[in-house]
mmCIF file of C-alpha atoms in Angstrom:
data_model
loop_
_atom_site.group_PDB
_atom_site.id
_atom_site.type_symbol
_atom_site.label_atom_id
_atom_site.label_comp_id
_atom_site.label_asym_id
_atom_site.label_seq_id
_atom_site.Cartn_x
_atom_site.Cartn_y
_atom_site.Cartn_z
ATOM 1 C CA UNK A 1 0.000 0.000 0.000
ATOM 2 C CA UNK A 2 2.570 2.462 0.755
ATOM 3 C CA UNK A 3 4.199 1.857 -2.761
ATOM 4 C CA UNK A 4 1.120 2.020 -4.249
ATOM 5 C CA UNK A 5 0.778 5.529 -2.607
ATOM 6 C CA UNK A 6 5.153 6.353 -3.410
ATOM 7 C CA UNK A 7 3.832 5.792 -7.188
ATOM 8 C CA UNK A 8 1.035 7.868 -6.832
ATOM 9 C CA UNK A 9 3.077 10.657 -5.169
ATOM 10 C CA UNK A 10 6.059 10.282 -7.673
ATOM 11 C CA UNK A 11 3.160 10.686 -10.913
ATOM 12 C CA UNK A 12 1.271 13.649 -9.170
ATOM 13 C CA UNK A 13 3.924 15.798 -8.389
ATOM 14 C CA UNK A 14 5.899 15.617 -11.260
ATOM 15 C CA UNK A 15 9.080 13.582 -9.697
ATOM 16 C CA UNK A 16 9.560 11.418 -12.821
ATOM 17 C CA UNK A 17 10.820 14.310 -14.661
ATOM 18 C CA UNK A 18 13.883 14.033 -12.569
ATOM 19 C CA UNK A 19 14.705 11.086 -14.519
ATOM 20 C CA UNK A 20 13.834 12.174 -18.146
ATOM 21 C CA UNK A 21 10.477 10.518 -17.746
ATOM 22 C CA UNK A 22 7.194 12.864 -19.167
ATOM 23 C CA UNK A 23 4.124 11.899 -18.495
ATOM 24 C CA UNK A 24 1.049 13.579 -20.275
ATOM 25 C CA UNK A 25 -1.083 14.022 -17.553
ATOM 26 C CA UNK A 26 -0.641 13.811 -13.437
ATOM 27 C CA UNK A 27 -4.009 12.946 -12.579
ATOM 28 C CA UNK A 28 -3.492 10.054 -10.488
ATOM 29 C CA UNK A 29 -6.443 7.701 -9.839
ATOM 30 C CA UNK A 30 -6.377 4.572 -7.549
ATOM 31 C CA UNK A 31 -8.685 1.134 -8.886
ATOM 32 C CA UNK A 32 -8.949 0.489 -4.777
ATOM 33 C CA UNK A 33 -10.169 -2.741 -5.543
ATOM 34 C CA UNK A 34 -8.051 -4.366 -8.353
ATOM 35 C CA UNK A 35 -5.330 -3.437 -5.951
ATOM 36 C CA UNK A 36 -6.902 -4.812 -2.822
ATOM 37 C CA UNK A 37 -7.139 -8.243 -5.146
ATOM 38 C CA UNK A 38 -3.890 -8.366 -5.882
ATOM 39 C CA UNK A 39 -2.389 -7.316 -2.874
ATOM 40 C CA UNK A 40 -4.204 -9.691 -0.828
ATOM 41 C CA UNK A 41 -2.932 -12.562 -3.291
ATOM 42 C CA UNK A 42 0.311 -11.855 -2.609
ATOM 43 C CA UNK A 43 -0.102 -11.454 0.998
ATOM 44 C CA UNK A 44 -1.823 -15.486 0.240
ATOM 45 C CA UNK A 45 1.016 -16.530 -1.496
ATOM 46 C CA UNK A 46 3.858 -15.224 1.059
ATOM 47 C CA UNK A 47 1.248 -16.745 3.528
ATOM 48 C CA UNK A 48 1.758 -20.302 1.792
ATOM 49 C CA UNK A 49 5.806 -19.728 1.271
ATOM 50 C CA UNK A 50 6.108 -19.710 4.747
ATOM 51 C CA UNK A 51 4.110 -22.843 5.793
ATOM 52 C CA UNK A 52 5.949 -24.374 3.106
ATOM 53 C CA UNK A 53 9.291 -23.536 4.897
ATOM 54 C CA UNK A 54 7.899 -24.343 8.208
ATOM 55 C CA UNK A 55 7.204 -27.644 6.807
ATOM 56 C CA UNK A 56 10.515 -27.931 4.862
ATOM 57 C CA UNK A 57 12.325 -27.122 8.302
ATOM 58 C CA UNK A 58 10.291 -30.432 10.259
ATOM 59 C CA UNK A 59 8.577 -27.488 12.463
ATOM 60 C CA UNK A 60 5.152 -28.876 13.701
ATOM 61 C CA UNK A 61 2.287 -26.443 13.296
ATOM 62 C CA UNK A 62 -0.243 -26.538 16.512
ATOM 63 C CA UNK A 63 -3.349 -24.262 15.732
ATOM 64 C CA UNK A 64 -5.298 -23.746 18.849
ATOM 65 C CA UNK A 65 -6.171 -21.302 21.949
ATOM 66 C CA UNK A 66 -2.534 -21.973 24.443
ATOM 67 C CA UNK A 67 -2.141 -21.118 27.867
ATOM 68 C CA UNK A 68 0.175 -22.163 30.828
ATOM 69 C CA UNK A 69 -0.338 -24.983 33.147
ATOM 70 C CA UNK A 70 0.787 -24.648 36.948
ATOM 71 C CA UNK A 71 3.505 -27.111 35.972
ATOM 72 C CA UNK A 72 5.108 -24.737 33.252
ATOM 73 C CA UNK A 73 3.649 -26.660 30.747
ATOM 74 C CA UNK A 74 1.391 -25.356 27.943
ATOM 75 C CA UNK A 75 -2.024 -26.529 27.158
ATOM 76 C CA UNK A 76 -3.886 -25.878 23.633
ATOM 77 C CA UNK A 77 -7.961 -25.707 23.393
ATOM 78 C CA UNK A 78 -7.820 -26.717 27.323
ATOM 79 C CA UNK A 79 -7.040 -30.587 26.329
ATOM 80 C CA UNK A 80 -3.919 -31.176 24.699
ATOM 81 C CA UNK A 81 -0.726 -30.480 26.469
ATOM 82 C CA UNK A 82 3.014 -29.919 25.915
ATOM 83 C CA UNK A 83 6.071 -30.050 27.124
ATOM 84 C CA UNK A 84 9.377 -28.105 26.254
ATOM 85 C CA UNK A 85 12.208 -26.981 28.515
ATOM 86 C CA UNK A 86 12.467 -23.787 26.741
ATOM 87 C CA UNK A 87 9.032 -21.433 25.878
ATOM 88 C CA UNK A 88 9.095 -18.528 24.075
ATOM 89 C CA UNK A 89 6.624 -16.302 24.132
ATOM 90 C CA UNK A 90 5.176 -14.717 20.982
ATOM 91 C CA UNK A 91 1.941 -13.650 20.911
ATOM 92 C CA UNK A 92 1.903 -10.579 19.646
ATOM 93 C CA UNK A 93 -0.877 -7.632 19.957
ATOM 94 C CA UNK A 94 -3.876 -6.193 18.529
ATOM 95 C CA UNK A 95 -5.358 -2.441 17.657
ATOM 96 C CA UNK A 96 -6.155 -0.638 21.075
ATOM 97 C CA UNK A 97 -10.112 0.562 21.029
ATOM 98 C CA UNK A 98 -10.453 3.056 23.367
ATOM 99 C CA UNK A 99 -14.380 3.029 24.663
ATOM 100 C CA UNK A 100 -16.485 6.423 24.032
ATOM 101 C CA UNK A 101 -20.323 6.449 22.563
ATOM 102 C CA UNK A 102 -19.884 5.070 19.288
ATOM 103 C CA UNK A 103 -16.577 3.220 18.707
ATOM 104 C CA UNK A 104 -18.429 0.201 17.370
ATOM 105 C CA UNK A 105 -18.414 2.614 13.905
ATOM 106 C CA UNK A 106 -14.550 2.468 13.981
ATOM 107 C CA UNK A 107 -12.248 0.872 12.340
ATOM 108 C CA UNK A 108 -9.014 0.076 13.302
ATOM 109 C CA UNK A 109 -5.670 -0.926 11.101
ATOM 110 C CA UNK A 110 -7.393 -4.186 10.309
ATOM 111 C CA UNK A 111 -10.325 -2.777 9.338
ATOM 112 C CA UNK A 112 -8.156 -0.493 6.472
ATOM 113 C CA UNK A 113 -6.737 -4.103 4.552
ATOM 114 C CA UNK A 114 -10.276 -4.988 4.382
ATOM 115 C CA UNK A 115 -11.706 -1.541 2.847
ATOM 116 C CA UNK A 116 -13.518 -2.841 -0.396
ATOM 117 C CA UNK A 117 -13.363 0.691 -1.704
ATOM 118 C CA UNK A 118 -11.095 4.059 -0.985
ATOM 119 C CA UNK A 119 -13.245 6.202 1.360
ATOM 120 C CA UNK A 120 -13.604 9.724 0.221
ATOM 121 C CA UNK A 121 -13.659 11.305 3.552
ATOM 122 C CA UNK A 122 -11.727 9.776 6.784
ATOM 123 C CA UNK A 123 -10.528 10.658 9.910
ATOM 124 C CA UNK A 124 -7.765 8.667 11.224
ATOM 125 C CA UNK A 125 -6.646 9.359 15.510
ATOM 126 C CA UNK A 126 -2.869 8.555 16.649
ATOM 127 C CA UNK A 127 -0.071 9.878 16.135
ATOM 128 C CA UNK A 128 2.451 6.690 16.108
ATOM 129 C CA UNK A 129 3.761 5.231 13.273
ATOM 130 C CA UNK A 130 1.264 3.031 12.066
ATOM 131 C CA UNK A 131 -1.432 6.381 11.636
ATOM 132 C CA UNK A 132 1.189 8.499 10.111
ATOM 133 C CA UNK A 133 2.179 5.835 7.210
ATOM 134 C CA UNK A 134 -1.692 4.824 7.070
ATOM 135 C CA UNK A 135 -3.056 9.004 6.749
ATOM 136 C CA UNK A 136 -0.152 9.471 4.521
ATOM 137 C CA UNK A 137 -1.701 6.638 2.180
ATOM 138 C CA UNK A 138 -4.892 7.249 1.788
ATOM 139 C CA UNK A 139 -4.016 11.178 1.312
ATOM 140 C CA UNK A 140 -1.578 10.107 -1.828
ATOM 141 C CA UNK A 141 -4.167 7.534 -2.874
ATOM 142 C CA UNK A 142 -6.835 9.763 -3.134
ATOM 143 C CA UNK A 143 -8.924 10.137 0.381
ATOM 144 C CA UNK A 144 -9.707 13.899 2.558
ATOM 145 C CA UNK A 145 -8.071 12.564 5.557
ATOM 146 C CA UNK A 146 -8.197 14.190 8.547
ATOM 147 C CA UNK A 147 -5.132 13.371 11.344
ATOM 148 C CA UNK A 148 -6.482 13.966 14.726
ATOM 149 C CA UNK A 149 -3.342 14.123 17.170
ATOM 150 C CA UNK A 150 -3.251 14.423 21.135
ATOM 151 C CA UNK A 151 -0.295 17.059 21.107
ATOM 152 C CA UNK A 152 1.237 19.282 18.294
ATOM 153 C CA UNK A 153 3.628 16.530 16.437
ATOM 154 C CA UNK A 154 3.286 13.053 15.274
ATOM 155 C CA UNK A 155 6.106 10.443 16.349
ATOM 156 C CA UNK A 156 6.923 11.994 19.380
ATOM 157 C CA UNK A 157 8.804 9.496 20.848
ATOM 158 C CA UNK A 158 11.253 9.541 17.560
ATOM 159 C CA UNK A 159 14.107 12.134 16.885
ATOM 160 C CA UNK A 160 12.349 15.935 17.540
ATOM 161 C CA UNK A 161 14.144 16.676 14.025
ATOM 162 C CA UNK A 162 11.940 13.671 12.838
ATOM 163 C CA UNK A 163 8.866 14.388 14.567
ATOM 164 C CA UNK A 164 8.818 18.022 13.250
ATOM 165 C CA UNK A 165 9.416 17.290 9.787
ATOM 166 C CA UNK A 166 7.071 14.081 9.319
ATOM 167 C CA UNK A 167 4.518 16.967 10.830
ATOM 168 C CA UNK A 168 5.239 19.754 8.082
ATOM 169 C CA UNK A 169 5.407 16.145 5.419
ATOM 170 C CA UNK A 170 1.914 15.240 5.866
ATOM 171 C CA UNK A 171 0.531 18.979 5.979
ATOM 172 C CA UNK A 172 2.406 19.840 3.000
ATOM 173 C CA UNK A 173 0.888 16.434 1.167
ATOM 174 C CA UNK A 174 -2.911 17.779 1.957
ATOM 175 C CA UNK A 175 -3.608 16.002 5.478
ATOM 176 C CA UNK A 176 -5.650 18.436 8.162
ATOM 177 C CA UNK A 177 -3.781 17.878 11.007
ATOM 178 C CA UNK A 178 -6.003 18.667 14.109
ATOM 179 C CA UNK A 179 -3.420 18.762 16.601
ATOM 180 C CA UNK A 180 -4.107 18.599 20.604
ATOM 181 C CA UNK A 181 -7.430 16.759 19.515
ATOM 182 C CA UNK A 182 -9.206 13.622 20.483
ATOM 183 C CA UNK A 183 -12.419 11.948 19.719
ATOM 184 C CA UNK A 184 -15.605 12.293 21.862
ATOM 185 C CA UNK A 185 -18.085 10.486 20.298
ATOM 186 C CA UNK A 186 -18.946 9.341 16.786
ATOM 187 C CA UNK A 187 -22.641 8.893 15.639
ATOM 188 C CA UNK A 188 -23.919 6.808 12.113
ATOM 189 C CA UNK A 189 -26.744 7.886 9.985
ATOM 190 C CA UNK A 190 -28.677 5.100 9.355
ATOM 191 C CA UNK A 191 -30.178 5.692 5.767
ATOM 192 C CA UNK A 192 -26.550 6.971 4.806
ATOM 193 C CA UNK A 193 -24.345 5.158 6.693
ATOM 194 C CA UNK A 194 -22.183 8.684 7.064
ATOM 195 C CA UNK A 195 -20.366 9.120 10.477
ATOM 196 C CA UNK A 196 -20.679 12.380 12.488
ATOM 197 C CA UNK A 197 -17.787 13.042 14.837
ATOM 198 C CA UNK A 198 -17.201 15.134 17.981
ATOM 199 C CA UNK A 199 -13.967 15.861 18.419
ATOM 200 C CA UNK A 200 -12.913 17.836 21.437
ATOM 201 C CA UNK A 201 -9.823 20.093 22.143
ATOM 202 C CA UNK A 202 -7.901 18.426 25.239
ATOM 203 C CA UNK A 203 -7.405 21.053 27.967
ATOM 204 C CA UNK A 204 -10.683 23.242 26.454
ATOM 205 C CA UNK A 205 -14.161 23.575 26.123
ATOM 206 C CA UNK A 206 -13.645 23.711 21.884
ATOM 207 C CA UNK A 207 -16.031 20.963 20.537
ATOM 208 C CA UNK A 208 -16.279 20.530 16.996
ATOM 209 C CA UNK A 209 -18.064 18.743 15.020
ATOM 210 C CA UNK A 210 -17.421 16.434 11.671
ATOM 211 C CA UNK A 211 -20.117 15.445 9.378
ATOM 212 C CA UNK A 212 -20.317 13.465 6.640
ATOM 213 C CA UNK A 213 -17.062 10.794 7.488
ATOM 214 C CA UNK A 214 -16.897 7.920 5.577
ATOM 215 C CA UNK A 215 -14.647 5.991 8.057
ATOM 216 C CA UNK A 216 -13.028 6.924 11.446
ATOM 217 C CA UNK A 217 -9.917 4.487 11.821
ATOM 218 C CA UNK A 218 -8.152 4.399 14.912
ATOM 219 C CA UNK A 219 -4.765 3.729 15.237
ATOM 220 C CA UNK A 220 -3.810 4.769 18.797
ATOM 221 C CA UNK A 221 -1.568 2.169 19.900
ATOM 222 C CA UNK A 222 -1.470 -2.027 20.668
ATOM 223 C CA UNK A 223 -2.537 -4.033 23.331
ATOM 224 C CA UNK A 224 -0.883 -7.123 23.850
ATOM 225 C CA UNK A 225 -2.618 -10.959 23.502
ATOM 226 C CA UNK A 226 -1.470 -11.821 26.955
ATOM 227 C CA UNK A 227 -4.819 -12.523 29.257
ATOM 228 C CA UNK A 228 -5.265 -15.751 28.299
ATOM 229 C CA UNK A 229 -2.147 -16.845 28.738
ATOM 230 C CA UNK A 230 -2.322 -17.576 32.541
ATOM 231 C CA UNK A 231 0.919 -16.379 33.035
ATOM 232 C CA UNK A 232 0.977 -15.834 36.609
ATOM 233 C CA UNK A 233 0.862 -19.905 36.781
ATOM 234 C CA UNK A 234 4.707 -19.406 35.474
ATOM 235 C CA UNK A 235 5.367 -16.496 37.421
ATOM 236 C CA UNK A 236 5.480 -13.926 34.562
ATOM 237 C CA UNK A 237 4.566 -10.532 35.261
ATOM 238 C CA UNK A 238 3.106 -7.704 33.394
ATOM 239 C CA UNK A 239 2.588 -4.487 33.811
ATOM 240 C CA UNK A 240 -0.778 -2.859 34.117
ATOM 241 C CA UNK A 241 -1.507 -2.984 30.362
ATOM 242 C CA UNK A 242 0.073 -6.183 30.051
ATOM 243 C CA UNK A 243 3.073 -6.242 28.778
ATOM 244 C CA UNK A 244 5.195 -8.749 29.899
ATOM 245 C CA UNK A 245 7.930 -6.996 31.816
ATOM 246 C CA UNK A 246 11.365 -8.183 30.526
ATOM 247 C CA UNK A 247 14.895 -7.821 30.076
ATOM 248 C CA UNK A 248 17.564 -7.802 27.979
ATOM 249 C CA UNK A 249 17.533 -11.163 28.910
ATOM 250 C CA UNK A 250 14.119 -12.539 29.323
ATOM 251 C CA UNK A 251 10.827 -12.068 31.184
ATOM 252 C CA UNK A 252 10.637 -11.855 34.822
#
């Protein structure tokens, strides 16, 4: 996706000419869902590669719902268990929904791979990584994307040089950049299916309000796929969102 946007950018602005390439017009326009197609295919494909090296490398494959026994062992769908003197644990994370009156209409970074269609209006909330490279997207790809930020830069935890140029970047690409913002509520009209937003200035009374939204995507951060884990059988702890508190070592 973000090539697909790189191309976009490189055709609309005119960047080919740096390499003695014309093109007769830079009107850029996306066919969402031919490329949706395709790049799910090759996401398929990769998807098969590596189960074929999993199997080429003897590595069993146990699908199933795993958590930890009081004996440090590790039992799948709450019947079958295992044993191993070394476990690693890799479960990864999942979008962060924060709860307000009407985040069922959201969408988070899963929800944008399975977009059948470019939305011509969106509001995307974070300011991490993931909503920077995902408003900067749909911008170059063709959306009105509005980036609704907590403070006055994205990536704040990167280099301040970084942080203050990714910030100028995605104004000077067309992104609204509502900065020291969050969302209050979000409401759906039922014969359109439009969204109305509320959006509310942290540390002020300023509400404003945001009609006609095709999507609201929220990308403010991960929570990790540790509760079912019962890892205080094993003595692992986490901290209060649930990481699991390691060092450069291990867990602990």
């Amino acid at each position: 996706m973000w090539n697909a946007a790189s191309m976009a950018e490189t055709i609309k602005y005119g960047y080919l000419k740096d390499y003695g390439l014309n093109v007769l017009s830079h009107d850029v326009k996306v066919a969402w869902g031919e490329l949706k197609r395709k790049r799910d295919a090759y996401i398929k494909r990769l998807n098969g590669i590596y189960a074929k090296n999993l199997e080429k490398a003897e590595v069993e494959v146990i699908r199933g719902d795993a958590s930890f026994t009081a004996e440090g062992n590790v039992i799948v769908d709450k019947k079958h268990v295992y044993k191993a003197k070394h476990i690693l644990i890799a479960t990864g994370g999942r979008p962060t929904v924060p709860a307000f009156p009407g985040c069922e209409h959201c969408i988070t970074s899963d929800g944008f791979f399975e977009l059948e269609e470019l939305p011509r209006k969106i509001i995307v909330a974070g300011a991490g990584y993931i909503a920077v490279e995902l408003a900067g997207v749909l911008q170059e790809l063709g959306s009105d994307v509005t980036l609704l930020i907590r403070r006055d830069k994205v990536l704040r935890s990167f280099d301040s040089a970084i942080s203050s140029r990714a910030t100028e970047n995605l104004r000077q690409a067309g992104v609204n950049i509502m900065t020291t913002s969050r969302i209050s509520s979000v409401s759906k009209d039922s014969s359109t299916g439009l969204l109305s937003v509320a959006v509310e200035q942290i540390g002020g009374d300023k509400v404003e309000n945001i009609a006609d939204v095709d999507k609201v995507l929220l990308a403010i951060g991960r929570s990790p796929n540790t509760e079912e884990l019962n890892l205080p059988a094993v003595g692992v702890n986490t901290d209060n969102r649930g990481f699991i508190q390691a060092d450069e070592v291990g867990c602990f």
